[in-house]
Amino acid sequence: MQTSIHNPHFLLRRLHSLLGLLPAGGFLIFHLWENSQSRFGATYYNDQVVGWLQGLNYLVILEIFMIALPLLFHAGYGLVILRSGQSEWRRFSWLHHRLYWLQRVSGVAILLFLLFHVGWTRIWAIWEPAIKLDLFGHMQSLLSQPTIFLLYLIGLLLSLFHLSNGLWTMAISWGLTTSAAAQQHWLYICAGLFVLLTALGLHGMLGFVL
Amino acid sequence: MKRPRKVIIIGGGLGGLWSALRVAEAGFQVDLFSLFEVKRSHSVCAQGGINACFDTKGERDSIWQHTVDTLKGGAYLANQPPVKSMCEEAPGLIHTFERMGVTFSRTAEGLMDLRLFGGVKNRRTVFAGASTGQQLLYGVDQEVRRQESLGRIRKFEWWEFLSLVLDGQDTCKGITAMNLRTLEIKSFRADAVILATGGMGQTYGHRSTNSTNSTGAAACRVYQQGAWFANTEFFQFHPTAMLGDDKTRLMSEAARGEGGRIWVPQDPEDTRRPTEIPEQDRFYFLESWFPSYGNTVPRDVASRAIWRVVHEMGLGVGGEHKVYLDLTHLNPGFIEQRLHAILDIYRKFHGADPVHEPMEIYPSAHYAMGGLWVDFEKDVSSGGMKPGSQRNHATNIPGLYACGECDYGYHGANRLGANSLLSASFSGRVAGEAVAAYLKGLQDDLQTVPEYKYLNEVARQQAINQSLMDSRGEENPYALHHELGELMSSRVGVVRDNDVLRQAIDDLSELEERSLRINLQETNSWSNQGLAYTRQLQEMIRLGRVIAASALARDECRGAHYKPALDLTIPENTYPGDPAYEKYREAWKRQNKDWLKTTIASAGETGPVISYQPVDLSVLSPEEPRDYR
Amino acid sequence: MKTIDFQIRRQDDPYSPPYWQSFSIPYRNGHNVVSALMIIRENPITQEGHHVDPVAWEFNCMEEVCGACSMVINGHPRQACSTLVDTLEQPIRLEPLSKFPVIRDLMVDRSRIFSDLKKVRAWIEIDGAWDIHQGAPRVSPEAWKDNYLYSRCMSCGCCMEACPQYGDTEDFVGPASLAAVRLMNAHPTGQYHKTQRLHAIMAEGGLSDCGNAQNCVRVCPKEIPLTTAIGELGRQITLQMMKDLLGKSE
Ligand SMILES: Cc1cc2nc3c(=O)[nH]c(=O)nc-3n(C[C@H](O)[C@H](O)[C@H](O)COP(=O)(O)OP(=O)(O)OC[C@H]3O[C@@H](n4cnc5c(N)ncnc54)[C@H](O)[C@@H]3O)c2cc1C
Ligand code: HEM
Ligand code: HEM
Ligand code: SF4
Ligand code: F3S
Ligand code: FES
């Protein structure tokens, strides 16, 4: 008899689920809060916000183990899960079926978005130290281009959708919500969270360009 | 090492699954055959409940009372020791179901709840919501699946039983069966065979409440190989079945109990919608014929009255075989609450709302009391059936056993509501134990039966298939079945008459003749449903003849078998002790002297041969006529 | 003349290609899909007037309790016997369930449902089907009410047809088998083997393969609260995982 400890399938699934929220989800919320401070201007942002962050000890280790690896695992295993579905999204128009489909699509979209996003920020900065010095200006110049702004907007919305809906499904997977009524109530809360975080994210994006 | 003895069980309803469990538990290998996944068997249709005396309602109910109700309800025609044992073991059987996980409805204290069912005074019916049969079947189905996972039971689903293979001593040593997908016919060796193939309501075609698996074909096949049928003239008709082109669906008695009224328009040509027909143009025939009971007369009385209105008076709605069951005068909220299950079915399948529109109903063939004759061994010390005797549920063919609705065991001339889930389960358990006993005493080796016995039987069955596939006649099997249903329900139905029955027998012979000139309209030999259907149809026509011949031979009224010319009725307003009543009792006893006997039908050259057997009356001597006043 | 029009997806055997045929039958009040198919099989002539083989499909009870007659009707998996023609848009499109191998026409092979029930050990372990002179422990009416909802599953396959995670190449046992575990785990003595069942659905094809699309609960003809079962099992499994990771080992 295989126990759950000996069954990697189950543990991997739960790990994937967990990592989606912590640290990935947590990072995203923190990240948006961080960027929402763009409205205090370039100096404050560059010195106080980014500067404080970049001054942390063991930053690289934190970044690798708290952000990069978990995210990579979640993304990689997410792609594995993706292969198992066969969403005929047009066949049934019920809300949760659409959300199920969107969860998968947004996962892939986030992956693509991150390639660009991390490329333009972290990777590019490896060759162009100037970027690191004036992240505010860098983001400002990026986001003032309408196409890039749009790209970020989509990336933001999809990420937040993915997180909020992920929270909703997590509650079932882990057995937090069981009855249909509980699931409905939790849905309202997740939707509220989505709105709130969108406002936060949008606020941050606008802070760079306005 | 000797190879383990093997048992073939045909049928995966309550009867078949119970026997499979008991045989497997006794350590024998079981091969279980069914027309489809056993979980879809007809047993799931039963809604009402299953009887067992628990006496948890403060009514001083007793097992003895259950026995008496069953025997009397069946007009004393059932052999009494098996009935006694069944009633005694019922509570233990229900407890076993409970252990298997059946979700019986509960009282506030967490005990199994009981409800009142027709024909009895005490609450004695255990139920699981409105789907008792389904829950019971699933309970045993799960246990069988467990045995299957342990390798003790093998399932052959999508295989149709075709015939027995008998050895030189006419002992049953296996079967032939057809794979319903490939149409391949194969023989299977077995040391014993249990037939649990269910009822035969489909002989009444679309005028039956039964599922399509209830054709009686399998029983009719073994009948032609020498097994006896018993009491087939006794067929229970349910008075209030909702009409449909495909089947009729049961509307429980509760509809009348809660105040439903049955009526027809005075003028059968009346084309108005029922709700537009004013009171004075309606004929509430139950109320006018039975003023004191009105619409709540017992099932058989209601069926006969509807029959009379439609067939003798020609008053069926729109000239068709149907009458109205009207709830529209009742408070919608009240009936919604009390009759939810019925309203739901009617809405779902008829698309109309009985709250606003009268339901169209007609009596419908519901339950076959008769079936394959089976033996029992009486236990002289207890007066019941001897536990573990190899004679119990044995047919007259050695090695062949029968249980479930396809045997004739427990209901005599009429079945009490909620007693057949009990008999199907109980008889399955008994048959399984009997077969285990039979095998323990068996000396010969199965492998000594010569192979040609099997090959010949397979060849015979293949020839039947081939002739049907090749036949390019003009008859359509589906249309023929429809004709059969109309014929049986109108002439071998609720009310019987010897001249009509004779005519029916002739017509059935003609129908049989026609069924050989079939056109399957189909060349595909993969999953050819028409072929299996036609083969079953031919058996149903033959079975119809057995039913009609048995009915013709029995010249009396008893239970569900009713010939108006021979009716003995209790004089009105008389009770035991009154001279008029006692005179009636004398007449009733005289009738018992002549007719209280089991009808046996065996297959002869030109048709069924009818003979009789005495009934074992050792438990309750027939002194009290059935009296539901 | 008013008619009922059908488009039926046909397939002669498991290996031949599917094709479509159209049929019309005279309108009659009260037809359901099974009774209409019965008219077609009696006289299998297409709209174009060609005489073809009768349509093969599965049915038994005609009362929506046996689960035999599931098919895809106008895109939705449902029971043909309880689907009234008058509630459907015409032409009525009939297709076999797509998640199971086609046997012929509208018939599919659903044996996998039953082998999955074996996988998840959906039974109560009893010593034997004999009388032990007592029943099972009591069950409160509240618990009964919840359990009864699940006990009505007729293995029809509709929920699996609608589930995007269920497919003939996937391991996922589907919502119905999971709900069966929920039911067995709630039985007073079924609880004794709860761990075995939970471990079974922690394996490949088990609970964690559900993606919470919740189509299952929308299509179930018996209105079984499948997603509630999935949530409750999620909880049971979370606790089981804690036990396995931190508690005493077996
Ligand atoms: C609408 C309705 C409601 C009812 N309600 C009640 C009730 O409330 N209470 C009550 O006590 N009784 C009730 N009954 C009666 C009761 O349901 C049946 O008598 C009982 O279920 C019969 O069980 P069975 O095992 O004999 O047969 P079934 O359940 O009919 O099983 C027959 C099995 O035999 C198989 N089979 C048949 N022919 C072949 C063949 N040739 N080859 C292979 N396999 C074959 C089938 O596949 C099936 O598995 C009701 C009946 C009806 C019609
Ligand atoms: C809403 C607009 C967003 C803005 C303005 C923004 C801005 C930034 C900036 C400036 C950086 C560089 C930080 C640094 O080098 O220290 C960064 C890094 C990053 N961003 Fe965003 N971001 C946004 C949205 C998102 C979203 C939606 C995600 C994905 C879920 C995301 C994920 C990341 C990641 C993974 C990094 C690299 C982090 C690291 O290595 O520290 N960002 N972002
Ligand atoms: C980068 C690419 C990503 C991919 C391909 C991806 C893919 C997926 C998939 C397929 C699921 C559904 C799992 C299931 O239903 O079983 C999922 C769930 C989830 N994802 Fe992602 N994801 C990605 C990024 C992210 C990010 C950046 C976050 C955080 C903001 C995140 C948070 C979550 C959460 C919380 C869940 C819910 C887990 C659950 O239901 O148990 N994902 N992801
Ligand atoms: S859960 Fe519902 S849809 Fe699924 S198999 Fe059971 S009855 Fe059918
Ligand atoms: S549709 Fe499928 S994905 Fe889960 S919630 Fe239902 S089982
Ligand atoms: S025929 Fe049984 S569910 Fe439709």
PDB file of N, CA and C in Angstrom, chain C residues 19 21 27 36 44 55 64 69 78 94 96 134 144 148 154 161 167 194 209 214 216 219 231:
ATOM      1  N   TYR C  19     -20.063   8.740 -38.983  1.00  0.00           N
ATOM      2  CA  TYR C  19     -20.743   9.531 -40.018  1.00  0.00           C
ATOM      3  C   TYR C  19     -22.082   9.977 -39.459  1.00  0.00           C
ATOM      4  N   GLN C  21     -26.260  10.876 -39.863  1.00  0.00           N
ATOM      5  CA  GLN C  21     -27.480  10.636 -40.631  1.00  0.00           C
ATOM      6  C   GLN C  21     -28.618  11.435 -40.014  1.00  0.00           C
ATOM      7  N   TYR C  27     -44.470  14.242 -35.432  1.00  0.00           N
ATOM      8  CA  TYR C  27     -44.520  14.830 -34.099  1.00  0.00           C
ATOM      9  C   TYR C  27     -45.579  14.124 -33.263  1.00  0.00           C
ATOM     10  N   ALA C  36     -38.523   8.282 -28.963  1.00  0.00           N
ATOM     11  CA  ALA C  36     -38.364   8.693 -30.360  1.00  0.00           C
ATOM     12  C   ALA C  36     -37.396   7.753 -31.088  1.00  0.00           C
ATOM     13  N   PRO C  44     -36.135   2.406 -39.848  1.00  0.00           N
ATOM     14  CA  PRO C  44     -34.923   3.218 -39.991  1.00  0.00           C
ATOM     15  C   PRO C  44     -34.718   3.756 -41.403  1.00  0.00           C
ATOM     16  N   VAL C  55     -30.618   2.320 -35.488  1.00  0.00           N
ATOM     17  CA  VAL C  55     -29.645   2.953 -34.598  1.00  0.00           C
ATOM     18  C   VAL C  55     -29.514   2.119 -33.324  1.00  0.00           C
ATOM     19  N   GLU C  64     -34.789   6.918 -15.571  1.00  0.00           N
ATOM     20  CA  GLU C  64     -33.629   7.646 -15.058  1.00  0.00           C
ATOM     21  C   GLU C  64     -33.116   7.098 -13.724  1.00  0.00           C
ATOM     22  N   CYS C  69     -28.758   5.015 -20.438  1.00  0.00           N
ATOM     23  CA  CYS C  69     -29.051   5.695 -21.710  1.00  0.00           C
ATOM     24  C   CYS C  69     -28.317   7.014 -21.896  1.00  0.00           C
ATOM     25  N   ARG C  78     -26.519  13.741 -21.169  1.00  0.00           N
ATOM     26  CA  ARG C  78     -27.694  13.562 -20.317  1.00  0.00           C
ATOM     27  C   ARG C  78     -28.357  12.226 -20.580  1.00  0.00           C
ATOM     28  N   LEU C  94     -27.733  13.892 -31.729  1.00  0.00           N
ATOM     29  CA  LEU C  94     -27.395  12.829 -30.789  1.00  0.00           C
ATOM     30  C   LEU C  94     -25.999  12.292 -31.096  1.00  0.00           C
ATOM     31  N   PRO C  96     -22.623   9.815 -29.280  1.00  0.00           N
ATOM     32  CA  PRO C  96     -22.220   8.976 -28.155  1.00  0.00           C
ATOM     33  C   PRO C  96     -21.347   9.789 -27.203  1.00  0.00           C
ATOM     34  N   GLN C 134     -26.682  -8.574  14.291  1.00  0.00           N
ATOM     35  CA  GLN C 134     -26.779  -7.151  14.598  1.00  0.00           C
ATOM     36  C   GLN C 134     -26.584  -6.359  13.311  1.00  0.00           C
ATOM     37  N   TRP C 144     -27.526  10.983   7.436  1.00  0.00           N
ATOM     38  CA  TRP C 144     -28.218  10.219   6.413  1.00  0.00           C
ATOM     39  C   TRP C 144     -28.552  11.101   5.217  1.00  0.00           C
ATOM     40  N   TYR C 148     -27.290  10.115   1.626  1.00  0.00           N
ATOM     41  CA  TYR C 148     -28.273   9.644   0.649  1.00  0.00           C
ATOM     42  C   TYR C 148     -28.069  10.321  -0.705  1.00  0.00           C
ATOM     43  N   MET C 154     -25.667   6.631 -10.364  1.00  0.00           N
ATOM     44  CA  MET C 154     -26.010   5.444 -11.159  1.00  0.00           C
ATOM     45  C   MET C 154     -24.932   5.129 -12.195  1.00  0.00           C
ATOM     46  N   GLU C 161     -18.079  12.695 -18.755  1.00  0.00           N
ATOM     47  CA  GLU C 161     -18.115  13.269 -20.100  1.00  0.00           C
ATOM     48  C   GLU C 161     -17.859  14.772 -20.038  1.00  0.00           C
ATOM     49  N   GLY C 167     -10.506  11.684 -19.355  1.00  0.00           N
ATOM     50  CA  GLY C 167     -10.371  11.358 -20.761  1.00  0.00           C
ATOM     51  C   GLY C 167      -9.833   9.975 -20.929  1.00  0.00           C
ATOM     52  N   LYS C 194     -11.025   3.938   5.918  1.00  0.00           N
ATOM     53  CA  LYS C 194     -10.922   5.248   5.306  1.00  0.00           C
ATOM     54  C   LYS C 194      -9.509   5.491   4.756  1.00  0.00           C
ATOM     55  N   ASP C 209      -6.042  15.170  -9.326  1.00  0.00           N
ATOM     56  CA  ASP C 209      -6.156  15.409 -10.763  1.00  0.00           C
ATOM     57  C   ASP C 209      -7.390  16.224 -11.118  1.00  0.00           C
ATOM     58  N   GLN C 214     -15.796  21.983 -12.260  1.00  0.00           N
ATOM     59  CA  GLN C 214     -17.163  21.945 -11.747  1.00  0.00           C
ATOM     60  C   GLN C 214     -18.247  21.766 -12.805  1.00  0.00           C
ATOM     61  N   CYS C 216     -18.980  18.851 -13.712  1.00  0.00           N
ATOM     62  CA  CYS C 216     -19.576  17.591 -13.253  1.00  0.00           C
ATOM     63  C   CYS C 216     -20.872  17.825 -12.508  1.00  0.00           C
ATOM     64  N   VAL C 219     -23.897  18.840 -14.705  1.00  0.00           N
ATOM     65  CA  VAL C 219     -24.561  17.908 -15.619  1.00  0.00           C
ATOM     66  C   VAL C 219     -25.147  16.683 -14.924  1.00  0.00           C
ATOM     67  N   GLY C 231     -14.474  18.732  -2.161  1.00  0.00           N
ATOM     68  CA  GLY C 231     -13.972  19.583  -1.084  1.00  0.00           C
ATOM     69  C   GLY C 231     -13.778  18.800   0.208  1.00  0.00           C
TER      70      GLY C 231
END
